[in-house]
Tab-separated table of C-alpha atoms in Angstrom:
chain	number	residue	atom	x	y	z
A	1	UNK	CA	-26.061	38.945	-15.245
A	2	UNK	CA	-28.207	37.398	-17.564
A	3	UNK	CA	-29.546	34.968	-15.649
A	4	UNK	CA	-29.754	36.616	-11.906
A	5	UNK	CA	-31.314	39.651	-14.329
A	6	UNK	CA	-34.162	36.999	-15.864
A	7	UNK	CA	-34.649	35.751	-12.514
A	8	UNK	CA	-35.412	38.319	-11.271
A	9	UNK	CA	-37.904	40.069	-13.656
A	10	UNK	CA	-39.716	36.592	-14.259
A	11	UNK	CA	-41.113	36.473	-10.594
A	12	UNK	CA	-38.646	33.278	-9.990
A	13	UNK	CA	-37.017	34.742	-6.564
A	14	UNK	CA	-40.245	35.440	-5.540
A	15	UNK	CA	-39.807	35.796	-2.100
A	16	UNK	CA	-37.747	37.899	-2.334
A	17	UNK	CA	-40.254	40.593	-3.428
A	18	UNK	CA	-40.997	40.638	0.021
A	19	UNK	CA	-40.787	44.073	1.162
A	20	UNK	CA	-38.753	41.929	4.113
A	21	UNK	CA	-36.192	41.148	1.784
A	22	UNK	CA	-35.634	44.393	-0.475
A	23	UNK	CA	-31.990	44.404	0.765
A	24	UNK	CA	-30.935	40.749	-0.948
A	25	UNK	CA	-32.712	42.065	-4.222
A	26	UNK	CA	-30.808	45.020	-4.006
A	27	UNK	CA	-27.326	42.643	-2.957
A	28	UNK	CA	-29.201	40.160	-6.123
A	29	UNK	CA	-28.734	43.664	-9.021
A	30	UNK	CA	-24.635	44.333	-7.224
A	31	UNK	CA	-23.765	40.888	-7.711
A	32	UNK	CA	-25.286	40.944	-10.839
A	33	UNK	CA	-22.930	43.770	-12.123
A	34	UNK	CA	-19.352	42.805	-10.418
A	35	UNK	CA	-19.216	39.461	-10.767
A	36	UNK	CA	-20.496	39.909	-15.419
A	37	UNK	CA	-17.250	39.820	-16.903
A	38	UNK	CA	-15.679	37.107	-14.743
A	39	UNK	CA	-18.532	34.651	-15.128
A	40	UNK	CA	-18.316	34.888	-18.954
A	41	UNK	CA	-14.388	34.462	-18.495
A	42	UNK	CA	-14.917	31.742	-16.161
A	43	UNK	CA	-18.526	29.590	-18.225
A	44	UNK	CA	-19.612	29.901	-14.849
A	45	UNK	CA	-23.702	28.650	-15.745
A	46	UNK	CA	-26.117	29.765	-13.268
A	47	UNK	CA	-29.799	28.701	-13.044
A	48	UNK	CA	-32.430	30.542	-11.574
A	49	UNK	CA	-33.214	27.469	-9.738
A	50	UNK	CA	-30.113	27.950	-8.330
A	51	UNK	CA	-30.442	31.297	-7.270
A	52	UNK	CA	-33.614	29.562	-5.496
A	53	UNK	CA	-31.412	27.361	-3.736
A	54	UNK	CA	-29.600	30.278	-2.827
A	55	UNK	CA	-32.064	32.131	-1.115
A	56	UNK	CA	-33.409	29.359	0.794
A	57	UNK	CA	-30.542	27.773	2.238
A	58	UNK	CA	-29.724	30.514	4.920
A	59	UNK	CA	-26.204	31.626	3.644
A	60	UNK	CA	-26.047	35.022	2.296
A	61	UNK	CA	-25.668	35.426	-1.499
A	62	UNK	CA	-22.342	36.557	-1.537
A	63	UNK	CA	-21.137	33.801	0.490
A	64	UNK	CA	-22.926	31.429	-2.268
A	65	UNK	CA	-21.392	32.823	-4.838
A	66	UNK	CA	-17.855	32.056	-3.662
A	67	UNK	CA	-18.773	28.895	-2.753
A	68	UNK	CA	-20.441	27.696	-6.555
A	69	UNK	CA	-17.192	30.092	-8.397
A	70	UNK	CA	-15.111	27.823	-6.182
A	71	UNK	CA	-16.478	24.780	-6.884
A	72	UNK	CA	-16.856	25.335	-10.618
A	73	UNK	CA	-13.160	27.034	-11.003
A	74	UNK	CA	-11.400	24.058	-8.607
A	75	UNK	CA	-11.619	21.804	-11.839
A	76	UNK	CA	-11.521	18.698	-9.911
A	77	UNK	CA	-10.579	15.463	-11.318
A	78	UNK	CA	-13.138	12.649	-10.916
A	79	UNK	CA	-11.125	9.689	-10.788
A	80	UNK	CA	-11.274	6.284	-11.728
A	81	UNK	CA	-9.631	3.039	-11.665
A	82	UNK	CA	-6.494	2.767	-13.244
A	83	UNK	CA	-3.347	4.681	-15.247
A	84	UNK	CA	-5.911	7.483	-15.367
A	85	UNK	CA	-7.387	7.572	-12.309
A	86	UNK	CA	-4.942	7.661	-9.173
A	87	UNK	CA	-2.413	9.390	-11.109
A	88	UNK	CA	-4.150	11.891	-12.602
A	89	UNK	CA	-5.048	13.749	-9.641
A	90	UNK	CA	-4.026	17.499	-10.275
A	91	UNK	CA	-6.277	20.037	-10.894
A	92	UNK	CA	-5.027	23.698	-11.780
A	93	UNK	CA	-6.478	26.404	-10.331
A	94	UNK	CA	-5.423	30.477	-9.758
A	95	UNK	CA	-3.032	29.912	-7.036
A	96	UNK	CA	-1.104	27.077	-8.098
A	97	UNK	CA	-1.669	22.934	-8.273
A	98	UNK	CA	-4.745	21.144	-6.728
A	99	UNK	CA	-4.007	17.780	-6.326
A	100	UNK	CA	-6.620	15.470	-4.594
A	101	UNK	CA	-6.332	13.672	-0.485
A	102	UNK	CA	-6.442	10.269	-2.152
A	103	UNK	CA	-3.465	11.474	-4.279
A	104	UNK	CA	-1.480	12.726	-1.227
A	105	UNK	CA	-2.872	9.473	1.356
A	106	UNK	CA	-1.681	6.877	-1.451
A	107	UNK	CA	2.272	8.638	-1.554
A	108	UNK	CA	2.637	9.047	1.912
A	109	UNK	CA	1.361	5.124	2.005
A	110	UNK	CA	4.034	3.995	-0.899
A	111	UNK	CA	6.611	5.989	0.844
A	112	UNK	CA	6.646	4.209	4.456
A	113	UNK	CA	6.108	0.677	2.258
A	114	UNK	CA	9.304	2.316	0.653
A	115	UNK	CA	10.990	2.579	4.011
A	116	UNK	CA	9.594	-0.574	5.407
A	117	UNK	CA	11.195	-2.675	3.258
A	118	UNK	CA	14.422	-0.465	3.218
A	119	UNK	CA	14.877	-0.828	6.529
A	120	UNK	CA	14.947	-4.279	5.922
A	121	UNK	CA	17.295	-4.953	2.635
A	122	UNK	CA	20.173	-3.247	4.341
A	123	UNK	CA	20.732	-6.303	6.561
A	124	UNK	CA	20.577	-8.261	3.531
A	125	UNK	CA	22.756	-6.417	2.004
A	126	UNK	CA	25.143	-5.751	5.241
A	127	UNK	CA	24.292	-9.511	6.575
A	128	UNK	CA	27.993	-10.284	4.490
A	129	UNK	CA	30.800	-7.682	5.500
A	130	UNK	CA	28.733	-8.716	9.144
A	131	UNK	CA	29.224	-12.864	8.838
A	132	UNK	CA	32.758	-11.970	7.645
A	133	UNK	CA	33.418	-9.964	11.129
A	134	UNK	CA	31.856	-12.402	13.190
A	135	UNK	CA	32.788	-15.624	11.678
A	136	UNK	CA	29.387	-16.614	11.681
A	137	UNK	CA	28.111	-19.544	9.933
A	138	UNK	CA	25.170	-19.633	6.783
A	139	UNK	CA	23.145	-21.499	9.140
A	140	UNK	CA	23.317	-18.657	11.674
A	141	UNK	CA	22.993	-16.284	9.500
A	142	UNK	CA	19.627	-17.539	8.475
A	143	UNK	CA	18.911	-16.980	11.659
A	144	UNK	CA	19.754	-13.919	12.328
A	145	UNK	CA	17.532	-12.709	8.692
A	146	UNK	CA	14.294	-14.716	10.095
A	147	UNK	CA	14.621	-13.262	14.119
A	148	UNK	CA	13.162	-10.179	12.314
A	149	UNK	CA	10.283	-12.480	11.659
A	150	UNK	CA	10.065	-13.583	15.689
A	151	UNK	CA	8.845	-10.251	16.361
A	152	UNK	CA	6.736	-10.169	12.553
A	153	UNK	CA	5.163	-12.862	13.189
A	154	UNK	CA	3.014	-11.754	16.507
A	155	UNK	CA	2.344	-8.220	15.128
A	156	UNK	CA	1.203	-8.863	11.384
A	157	UNK	CA	-1.789	-11.200	13.837
A	158	UNK	CA	-3.270	-8.243	15.726
A	159	UNK	CA	-2.145	-5.794	13.917
A	160	UNK	CA	-5.271	-5.237	11.469
A	161	UNK	CA	-6.905	-5.267	14.852
A	162	UNK	CA	-4.958	-2.615	16.098
A	163	UNK	CA	-5.466	-0.433	13.702
A	164	UNK	CA	-9.304	-1.211	12.715
A	165	UNK	CA	-9.963	-0.334	16.837
A	166	UNK	CA	-7.400	2.987	16.726
A	167	UNK	CA	-7.134	3.910	13.119
A	168	UNK	CA	-4.694	3.170	10.329
A	169	UNK	CA	-3.012	6.916	10.888
A	170	UNK	CA	-1.727	6.942	14.287
A	171	UNK	CA	-0.980	2.732	14.800
A	172	UNK	CA	1.413	3.338	11.357
A	173	UNK	CA	2.895	6.132	12.908
A	174	UNK	CA	3.863	3.987	15.847
A	175	UNK	CA	5.373	1.303	13.995
A	176	UNK	CA	7.355	3.363	11.711
A	177	UNK	CA	8.647	5.463	14.662
A	178	UNK	CA	10.032	2.288	16.412
A	179	UNK	CA	11.142	0.501	13.332
A	180	UNK	CA	13.354	2.916	12.575
A	181	UNK	CA	14.431	3.296	16.199
A	182	UNK	CA	15.529	-0.744	16.253
A	183	UNK	CA	16.884	-0.141	12.355
A	184	UNK	CA	19.655	2.846	14.123
A	185	UNK	CA	20.588	-0.393	17.346
A	186	UNK	CA	20.546	-3.302	14.836
A	187	UNK	CA	24.649	-2.224	14.623
A	188	UNK	CA	24.977	-2.131	17.248
A	189	UNK	CA	23.843	-4.921	19.373
A	190	UNK	CA	24.923	-6.679	16.769
A	191	UNK	CA	28.557	-5.654	18.226
A	192	UNK	CA	26.975	-5.988	22.467
A	193	UNK	CA	26.396	-9.648	21.414
A	194	UNK	CA	24.324	-12.193	19.237
A	195	UNK	CA	21.790	-12.209	21.807
A	196	UNK	CA	21.134	-8.816	21.550
A	197	UNK	CA	21.168	-8.891	18.270
A	198	UNK	CA	18.250	-10.968	17.970
A	199	UNK	CA	16.352	-9.178	19.972
A	200	UNK	CA	16.737	-6.094	18.873
A	201	UNK	CA	15.943	-7.301	15.187
A	202	UNK	CA	12.893	-9.406	16.634
A	203	UNK	CA	11.930	-6.015	17.351
A	204	UNK	CA	12.399	-4.144	14.548
A	205	UNK	CA	9.806	-7.297	12.893
A	206	UNK	CA	7.422	-6.834	15.592
A	207	UNK	CA	7.139	-2.962	14.417
A	208	UNK	CA	7.198	-4.011	10.601
A	209	UNK	CA	4.636	-6.436	11.556
A	210	UNK	CA	1.437	-3.827	11.987
A	211	UNK	CA	2.508	-2.687	8.557
A	212	UNK	CA	0.484	-4.517	5.765
A	213	UNK	CA	-2.898	-5.478	8.447
A	214	UNK	CA	-2.548	-1.199	8.464
A	215	UNK	CA	-2.569	-0.640	4.797
A	216	UNK	CA	-5.387	-3.507	4.722
A	217	UNK	CA	-7.433	-1.450	6.397
A	218	UNK	CA	-6.263	2.157	5.491
A	219	UNK	CA	-6.898	2.258	2.373
A	220	UNK	CA	-10.141	1.043	1.406
A	221	UNK	CA	-11.178	4.511	3.768
A	222	UNK	CA	-9.239	6.179	1.475
A	223	UNK	CA	-10.872	5.021	-2.232
A	224	UNK	CA	-13.600	2.751	-3.910
A	225	UNK	CA	-13.737	-0.638	-4.684
A	226	UNK	CA	-12.471	-0.358	-8.978
A	227	UNK	CA	-9.635	2.227	-7.327
A	228	UNK	CA	-8.266	0.108	-4.503
A	229	UNK	CA	-5.887	-2.371	-6.078
A	230	UNK	CA	-4.590	-0.137	-8.401
A	231	UNK	CA	-3.999	2.120	-4.263
A	232	UNK	CA	-2.362	-1.026	-3.354
A	233	UNK	CA	-0.004	-1.507	-6.578
A	234	UNK	CA	1.039	1.776	-5.830
A	235	UNK	CA	1.702	1.654	-2.218
A	236	UNK	CA	3.510	-2.433	-3.385
A	237	UNK	CA	5.617	-0.127	-5.859
A	238	UNK	CA	6.699	1.564	-2.928
A	239	UNK	CA	7.832	-1.421	-1.547
A	240	UNK	CA	9.440	-3.084	-3.798
A	241	UNK	CA	11.722	0.441	-4.808
A	242	UNK	CA	12.827	0.425	-1.260
A	243	UNK	CA	14.867	-3.361	-2.148
A	244	UNK	CA	16.127	-1.403	-5.186
A	245	UNK	CA	17.325	1.454	-3.186
A	246	UNK	CA	18.536	0.320	-0.207
A	247	UNK	CA	20.122	-2.639	-2.372
A	248	UNK	CA	21.989	-0.105	-4.729
A	249	UNK	CA	22.760	2.607	-1.683
A	250	UNK	CA	23.680	0.888	1.064
A	251	UNK	CA	26.667	-0.826	0.018
A	252	UNK	CA	27.748	3.299	-1.520
A	253	UNK	CA	26.867	4.564	1.531
A	254	UNK	CA	28.651	1.292	3.415
A	255	UNK	CA	31.407	2.152	1.917
A	256	UNK	CA	31.756	6.081	2.817
A	257	UNK	CA	30.176	5.739	6.582
A	258	UNK	CA	30.408	2.439	7.549
A	259	UNK	CA	27.666	0.076	9.104
A	260	UNK	CA	26.438	1.843	12.169
A	261	UNK	CA	26.412	5.130	9.416
A	262	UNK	CA	24.846	3.502	6.351
A	263	UNK	CA	21.316	1.966	9.621
A	264	UNK	CA	21.688	5.345	11.515
A	265	UNK	CA	21.386	6.794	8.057
A	266	UNK	CA	17.798	5.059	6.780
A	267	UNK	CA	16.205	5.873	10.611
A	268	UNK	CA	16.583	9.150	9.716
A	269	UNK	CA	14.837	9.088	6.654
A	270	UNK	CA	11.605	6.712	9.047
A	271	UNK	CA	11.279	9.852	11.423
A	272	UNK	CA	11.357	12.424	9.033
A	273	UNK	CA	8.743	10.782	7.414
A	274	UNK	CA	6.505	10.533	10.927
A	275	UNK	CA	7.088	14.356	11.040
A	276	UNK	CA	5.182	14.875	7.769
A	277	UNK	CA	2.609	12.616	8.045
A	278	UNK	CA	1.232	13.353	11.140
A	279	UNK	CA	0.918	16.584	9.752
A	280	UNK	CA	-0.721	16.269	6.721
A	281	UNK	CA	-2.684	12.610	6.109
A	282	UNK	CA	-5.973	11.918	8.259
A	283	UNK	CA	-7.430	8.492	9.090
A	284	UNK	CA	-10.974	9.049	7.605
A	285	UNK	CA	-11.538	11.228	4.516
A	286	UNK	CA	-14.343	13.434	7.038
A	287	UNK	CA	-11.975	13.868	8.590
A	288	UNK	CA	-9.466	15.656	6.395
A	289	UNK	CA	-9.946	19.707	6.137
A	290	UNK	CA	-8.184	19.498	3.025
A	291	UNK	CA	-10.836	17.519	0.946
A	292	UNK	CA	-13.427	19.183	-1.485
A	293	UNK	CA	-16.550	17.349	-1.215
A	294	UNK	CA	-16.683	16.387	-4.563
A	295	UNK	CA	-14.013	13.870	-3.125
A	296	UNK	CA	-15.414	12.885	-0.489
A	297	UNK	CA	-18.896	11.624	-2.043
A	298	UNK	CA	-16.474	9.990	-4.476
A	299	UNK	CA	-14.574	7.912	-2.386
A	300	UNK	CA	-18.105	6.894	-0.238
A	301	UNK	CA	-20.300	6.228	-2.607
A	302	UNK	CA	-17.493	3.223	-3.959
A	303	UNK	CA	-17.320	2.401	-0.606
A	304	UNK	CA	-18.005	-1.668	-0.292
A	305	UNK	CA	-20.435	-1.292	3.196
A	306	UNK	CA	-20.599	-3.314	5.448
A	307	UNK	CA	-24.835	-4.069	6.452
A	308	UNK	CA	-24.266	-5.401	9.586
A	309	UNK	CA	-24.483	-1.974	12.424
A	310	UNK	CA	-22.779	-4.343	15.128
A	311	UNK	CA	-18.904	-4.655	16.087
A	312	UNK	CA	-18.252	-8.148	17.050
A	313	UNK	CA	-15.454	-9.717	15.253
A	314	UNK	CA	-16.684	-13.243	13.648
A	315	UNK	CA	-15.557	-15.985	15.934
A	316	UNK	CA	-12.203	-18.493	15.089
A	317	UNK	CA	-14.753	-21.322	14.605
A	318	UNK	CA	-16.715	-18.578	11.526
A	319	UNK	CA	-13.624	-18.036	10.356
A	320	UNK	CA	-12.097	-21.666	9.488
A	321	UNK	CA	-15.263	-22.999	8.493
A	322	UNK	CA	-15.095	-20.600	5.132
A	323	UNK	CA	-13.674	-22.223	2.360
A	324	UNK	CA	-12.919	-18.784	0.528
A	325	UNK	CA	-10.765	-17.717	3.912
A	326	UNK	CA	-8.879	-20.809	3.111
A	327	UNK	CA	-7.911	-20.239	-0.875
A	328	UNK	CA	-6.685	-16.956	0.813
A	329	UNK	CA	-4.569	-18.220	4.090
A	330	UNK	CA	-3.060	-20.775	1.235
A	331	UNK	CA	-2.225	-18.200	-0.773
A	332	UNK	CA	-0.405	-16.561	1.604
A	333	UNK	CA	1.767	-18.874	3.050
A	334	UNK	CA	2.725	-19.748	-0.421
A	335	UNK	CA	3.339	-15.816	-1.600
A	336	UNK	CA	5.249	-15.622	2.194
A	337	UNK	CA	7.412	-18.991	1.612
A	338	UNK	CA	9.108	-17.515	-1.669
A	339	UNK	CA	8.562	-13.508	-1.377
A	340	UNK	CA	11.794	-13.683	1.993
A	341	UNK	CA	13.539	-16.683	0.740
A	342	UNK	CA	14.102	-13.773	-2.986
A	343	UNK	CA	14.897	-11.298	-0.330
A	344	UNK	CA	16.527	-12.298	2.278
A	345	UNK	CA	18.734	-15.010	0.367
A	346	UNK	CA	19.684	-13.020	-3.434
A	347	UNK	CA	23.138	-11.244	-1.815
A	348	UNK	CA	24.247	-14.311	-0.708
A	349	UNK	CA	22.681	-16.328	-3.913
A	350	UNK	CA	24.658	-14.550	-6.884
A	351	UNK	CA	27.659	-14.919	-3.753
A	352	UNK	CA	27.677	-18.180	-3.599
A	353	UNK	CA	26.507	-19.193	-6.853
A	354	UNK	CA	27.959	-16.589	-9.700
A	355	UNK	CA	31.199	-15.619	-7.168
A	356	UNK	CA	30.462	-11.589	-7.455
A	357	UNK	CA	31.091	-8.548	-5.521
A	358	UNK	CA	28.687	-7.303	-3.334
A	359	UNK	CA	28.456	-4.143	-5.277
A	360	UNK	CA	27.734	-6.643	-8.404
A	361	UNK	CA	25.696	-8.948	-6.253
A	362	UNK	CA	23.286	-5.539	-5.377
A	363	UNK	CA	23.246	-4.416	-9.183
A	364	UNK	CA	21.609	-7.728	-9.467
A	365	UNK	CA	19.517	-8.337	-6.471
A	366	UNK	CA	18.200	-4.499	-7.535
A	367	UNK	CA	16.589	-5.149	-11.371
A	368	UNK	CA	14.400	-7.637	-10.032
A	369	UNK	CA	13.135	-5.310	-7.000
A	370	UNK	CA	12.844	-2.688	-9.588
A	371	UNK	CA	11.017	-4.207	-12.163
A	372	UNK	CA	8.440	-5.756	-9.260
A	373	UNK	CA	7.622	-2.429	-8.477
A	374	UNK	CA	6.415	-1.474	-11.844
A	375	UNK	CA	4.587	-4.806	-12.610
A	376	UNK	CA	2.614	-4.229	-9.401
A	377	UNK	CA	1.102	-1.264	-10.457
A	378	UNK	CA	0.265	-2.839	-13.221
A	379	UNK	CA	-1.566	-5.735	-11.778
A	380	UNK	CA	-3.787	-3.139	-10.163
A	381	UNK	CA	-4.417	-1.294	-12.782
A	382	UNK	CA	-5.386	-3.906	-14.854
A	383	UNK	CA	-7.723	-5.731	-12.051
A	384	UNK	CA	-9.685	-2.196	-11.309
A	385	UNK	CA	-9.624	-2.062	-15.802
A	386	UNK	CA	-11.423	-5.162	-16.268
A	387	UNK	CA	-14.108	-5.245	-12.897
A	388	UNK	CA	-14.907	-1.549	-14.579
A	389	UNK	CA	-15.295	-3.376	-17.359
A	390	UNK	CA	-17.540	-5.847	-15.795
A	391	UNK	CA	-15.834	-8.358	-15.171
A	392	UNK	CA	-16.319	-10.807	-11.709
A	393	UNK	CA	-14.443	-9.382	-9.093
A	394	UNK	CA	-14.176	-13.852	-8.501
A	395	UNK	CA	-12.570	-13.895	-12.164
A	396	UNK	CA	-10.682	-10.440	-11.806
A	397	UNK	CA	-8.532	-11.820	-8.032
A	398	UNK	CA	-8.231	-15.220	-9.918
A	399	UNK	CA	-6.543	-14.211	-13.118
A	400	UNK	CA	-3.779	-12.171	-11.381
A	401	UNK	CA	-3.605	-14.610	-8.913
A	402	UNK	CA	-2.746	-17.513	-11.602
A	403	UNK	CA	-0.392	-15.370	-12.917
A	404	UNK	CA	1.002	-14.977	-9.280
A	405	UNK	CA	1.714	-18.133	-8.798
A	406	UNK	CA	2.560	-20.136	-12.061
A	407	UNK	CA	5.418	-17.262	-13.458
A	408	UNK	CA	7.204	-17.452	-10.303
A	409	UNK	CA	7.215	-20.924	-10.250
A	410	UNK	CA	7.833	-21.542	-13.981
A	411	UNK	CA	10.944	-19.013	-13.355
A	412	UNK	CA	12.227	-20.774	-10.932
A	413	UNK	CA	12.655	-23.909	-12.628
A	414	UNK	CA	14.035	-22.653	-15.037
A	415	UNK	CA	16.996	-21.103	-13.026
A	416	UNK	CA	18.778	-24.410	-12.293
A	417	UNK	CA	19.863	-23.804	-16.421
A	418	UNK	CA	21.721	-20.121	-15.714
A	419	UNK	CA	24.982	-19.720	-16.471
A	420	UNK	CA	25.601	-16.246	-15.873
A	421	UNK	CA	24.612	-14.385	-12.846
A	422	UNK	CA	23.038	-12.323	-16.218
A	423	UNK	CA	20.494	-15.029	-17.110
A	424	UNK	CA	20.195	-15.651	-12.881
A	425	UNK	CA	19.323	-12.169	-12.712
A	426	UNK	CA	16.823	-12.292	-15.596
A	427	UNK	CA	14.547	-15.086	-14.247
A	428	UNK	CA	14.484	-14.027	-10.764
A	429	UNK	CA	13.322	-10.293	-12.280
A	430	UNK	CA	10.260	-12.465	-14.274
A	431	UNK	CA	9.794	-14.152	-11.421
A	432	UNK	CA	9.063	-11.500	-8.713
A	433	UNK	CA	7.846	-9.242	-11.581
A	434	UNK	CA	4.624	-11.919	-12.535
A	435	UNK	CA	4.597	-12.490	-8.552
A	436	UNK	CA	3.224	-9.064	-7.616
A	437	UNK	CA	-0.225	-9.782	-9.193
A	438	UNK	CA	-0.311	-11.770	-5.945
A	439	UNK	CA	-1.267	-7.770	-4.552
A	440	UNK	CA	-4.552	-8.150	-6.549
A	441	UNK	CA	-5.050	-11.141	-6.264
A	442	UNK	CA	-5.180	-12.452	-2.512
A	443	UNK	CA	-4.333	-9.819	-1.186
A	444	UNK	CA	-7.140	-7.038	-1.786
A	445	UNK	CA	-9.110	-10.514	-1.565
A	446	UNK	CA	-9.576	-9.898	2.070
A	447	UNK	CA	-11.485	-6.549	1.530
A	448	UNK	CA	-13.898	-7.798	-1.149
A	449	UNK	CA	-15.338	-10.716	1.518
A	450	UNK	CA	-14.756	-9.015	4.579
A	451	UNK	CA	-14.130	-5.569	4.120
A	452	UNK	CA	-14.952	-4.123	7.706
A	453	UNK	CA	-13.014	-7.424	8.989
A	454	UNK	CA	-9.703	-6.909	6.257
A	455	UNK	CA	-6.997	-5.262	8.320
A	456	UNK	CA	-7.453	-8.141	11.813
A	457	UNK	CA	-8.361	-10.577	8.482
A	458	UNK	CA	-5.434	-10.342	6.938
A	459	UNK	CA	-2.955	-9.812	10.152
A	460	UNK	CA	-4.506	-13.652	11.513
A	461	UNK	CA	-3.745	-14.951	7.466
A	462	UNK	CA	-0.299	-12.581	7.540
A	463	UNK	CA	0.821	-14.076	10.659
A	464	UNK	CA	-0.231	-17.661	9.817
A	465	UNK	CA	2.383	-16.396	6.869
A	466	UNK	CA	5.166	-15.089	8.637
A	467	UNK	CA	5.764	-18.809	9.742
A	468	UNK	CA	5.960	-20.498	6.577
A	469	UNK	CA	8.910	-17.336	5.761
A	470	UNK	CA	10.390	-18.114	9.265
A	471	UNK	CA	11.030	-21.938	8.401
A	472	UNK	CA	11.490	-20.854	4.323
A	473	UNK	CA	14.337	-18.484	5.811
A	474	UNK	CA	15.809	-21.049	7.641
A	475	UNK	CA	15.093	-23.596	5.824
A	476	UNK	CA	17.238	-22.028	2.735
A	477	UNK	CA	20.500	-21.733	5.128
A	478	UNK	CA	20.247	-25.571	6.026
A	479	UNK	CA	19.758	-26.627	2.699
A	480	UNK	CA	22.825	-24.601	0.651
A	481	UNK	CA	25.018	-25.560	4.235
A	482	UNK	CA	23.719	-29.424	3.473
A	483	UNK	CA	23.656	-29.359	-0.194
A	484	UNK	CA	25.860	-26.907	-1.533
A	485	UNK	CA	23.388	-25.625	-3.508
A	486	UNK	CA	20.164	-23.822	-3.519
A	487	UNK	CA	17.961	-24.968	-6.309
A	488	UNK	CA	16.733	-28.043	-4.983
A	489	UNK	CA	14.930	-25.383	-2.245
A	490	UNK	CA	14.194	-23.667	-5.250
A	491	UNK	CA	12.391	-26.135	-7.156
A	492	UNK	CA	10.358	-27.041	-3.341
A	493	UNK	CA	9.129	-23.389	-4.149
A	494	UNK	CA	8.093	-23.849	-7.662
A	495	UNK	CA	5.745	-26.953	-6.504
A	496	UNK	CA	4.010	-25.225	-3.996
A	497	UNK	CA	3.762	-22.046	-6.015
A	498	UNK	CA	1.766	-24.553	-8.192
A	499	UNK	CA	0.167	-25.735	-5.612
A	500	UNK	CA	-1.945	-23.657	-4.309
A	501	UNK	CA	-2.416	-21.681	-7.871
A	502	UNK	CA	-5.115	-25.108	-8.061
A	503	UNK	CA	-6.138	-24.503	-4.168
A	504	UNK	CA	-6.862	-20.569	-4.870
A	505	UNK	CA	-8.901	-21.171	-8.255
A	506	UNK	CA	-11.147	-24.359	-6.988
A	507	UNK	CA	-12.289	-22.520	-3.184
A	508	UNK	CA	-11.633	-18.154	-3.797
A	509	UNK	CA	-13.888	-15.534	-3.969
A	510	UNK	CA	-14.426	-12.240	-4.075
A	511	UNK	CA	-18.131	-12.435	-2.697
A	512	UNK	CA	-18.431	-10.878	0.592
A	513	UNK	CA	-18.657	-13.016	3.468
A	514	UNK	CA	-18.122	-12.099	6.801
A	515	UNK	CA	-20.685	-8.559	6.537
């Protein structure tokens, strides 16, 4: 190799000239001859300074050469925000394909969020034949649907604290194992008694309540700031695809293996994911045995680190004294209100208003969630692109959150003019696809103002938002029973969307509030 020969000739490796280093000098000459063709073919450039660093590193020349060649031929992709960032993870190597650890993390997170929502939706579809079988009224169906939220409201408040303390990997694993068990037990409990059913659904919600706070804690550890909204968008795309898959697959699976078999099938998928999660995912980037040094440095350089060395969580009095926290809280409450109404009642809505059968209702219900999965990713990538382009985090959060609330509000008001199920599905699709912009709004905003306590604060706000979801889910059932129409309740939901938009734009910020 010419570089090694020059350095030997001009004395750049003078320490090797001493009698004690004649052996290393000889090794360099052998190395120069042995790797010349490999260097030429792979375009690896060595300088005299490189060789000097090798000499002073304490490692053997062979070891340093192998390390340098591995780094330069691996072709690690430097990721940035958006589609060309998280999506572009693959680097060609001689032995096959290398995928960045961030790509593995976000893929596994998207998959567990898919299963999280799919297991919820199974009940939304199965409740129709279950209600017919056991003679449930519309108001009781609302109670059954809301029972999931009874446990959810408790665990969503503490889930973030658990993830902050024990690590997202461990908490998510325990949650998935427990909600998969509850999924399996649901039809058995329904056959036993209504009390058993409500208890199992509350247990199911207790397990699933930690999913969002854990995701909010886990992803910032693995992704720099300008990739974070995209990572959330991909994970939430998985969550929304869970709706699509479950809405479409549940009626078909149910027709073959019955209600019990359908719940058991989805439960088994959760345990399959659990095995992969425990084997291949690490809690922190520096704990991963497979992460490259370049990727680790990229993650660490892009983090928003807290300046505080203390582990003391801010007092409740301090939290409620910060108006930006109220902006996030109000947004969470209204988002959960609207989201759970549509999630729990959409199949019933299409069957009641347009008299479609269960399979048709599943198709009309699935289409909006499919579009929402894509729009959520677009929202995250767009937000990251704007931040990377120089727009302030505060402005970006307000823009995407405004889209996430105003769009659904207008769409829900227009539902009263829909005369066909196709038109209603189009408006529902518009409402849900635009509401997904909230993922890059208030959802990421918690990570902006309190990166150190994101999981705990998200758990608190999401817990309060879950109470609103309980009220809206039960309230929708009583509205339908009393008034015989969904539209009055959807109009109320639209008014809440408009009001929350104004409040968020007045008081939200992307600045650090809790250091």
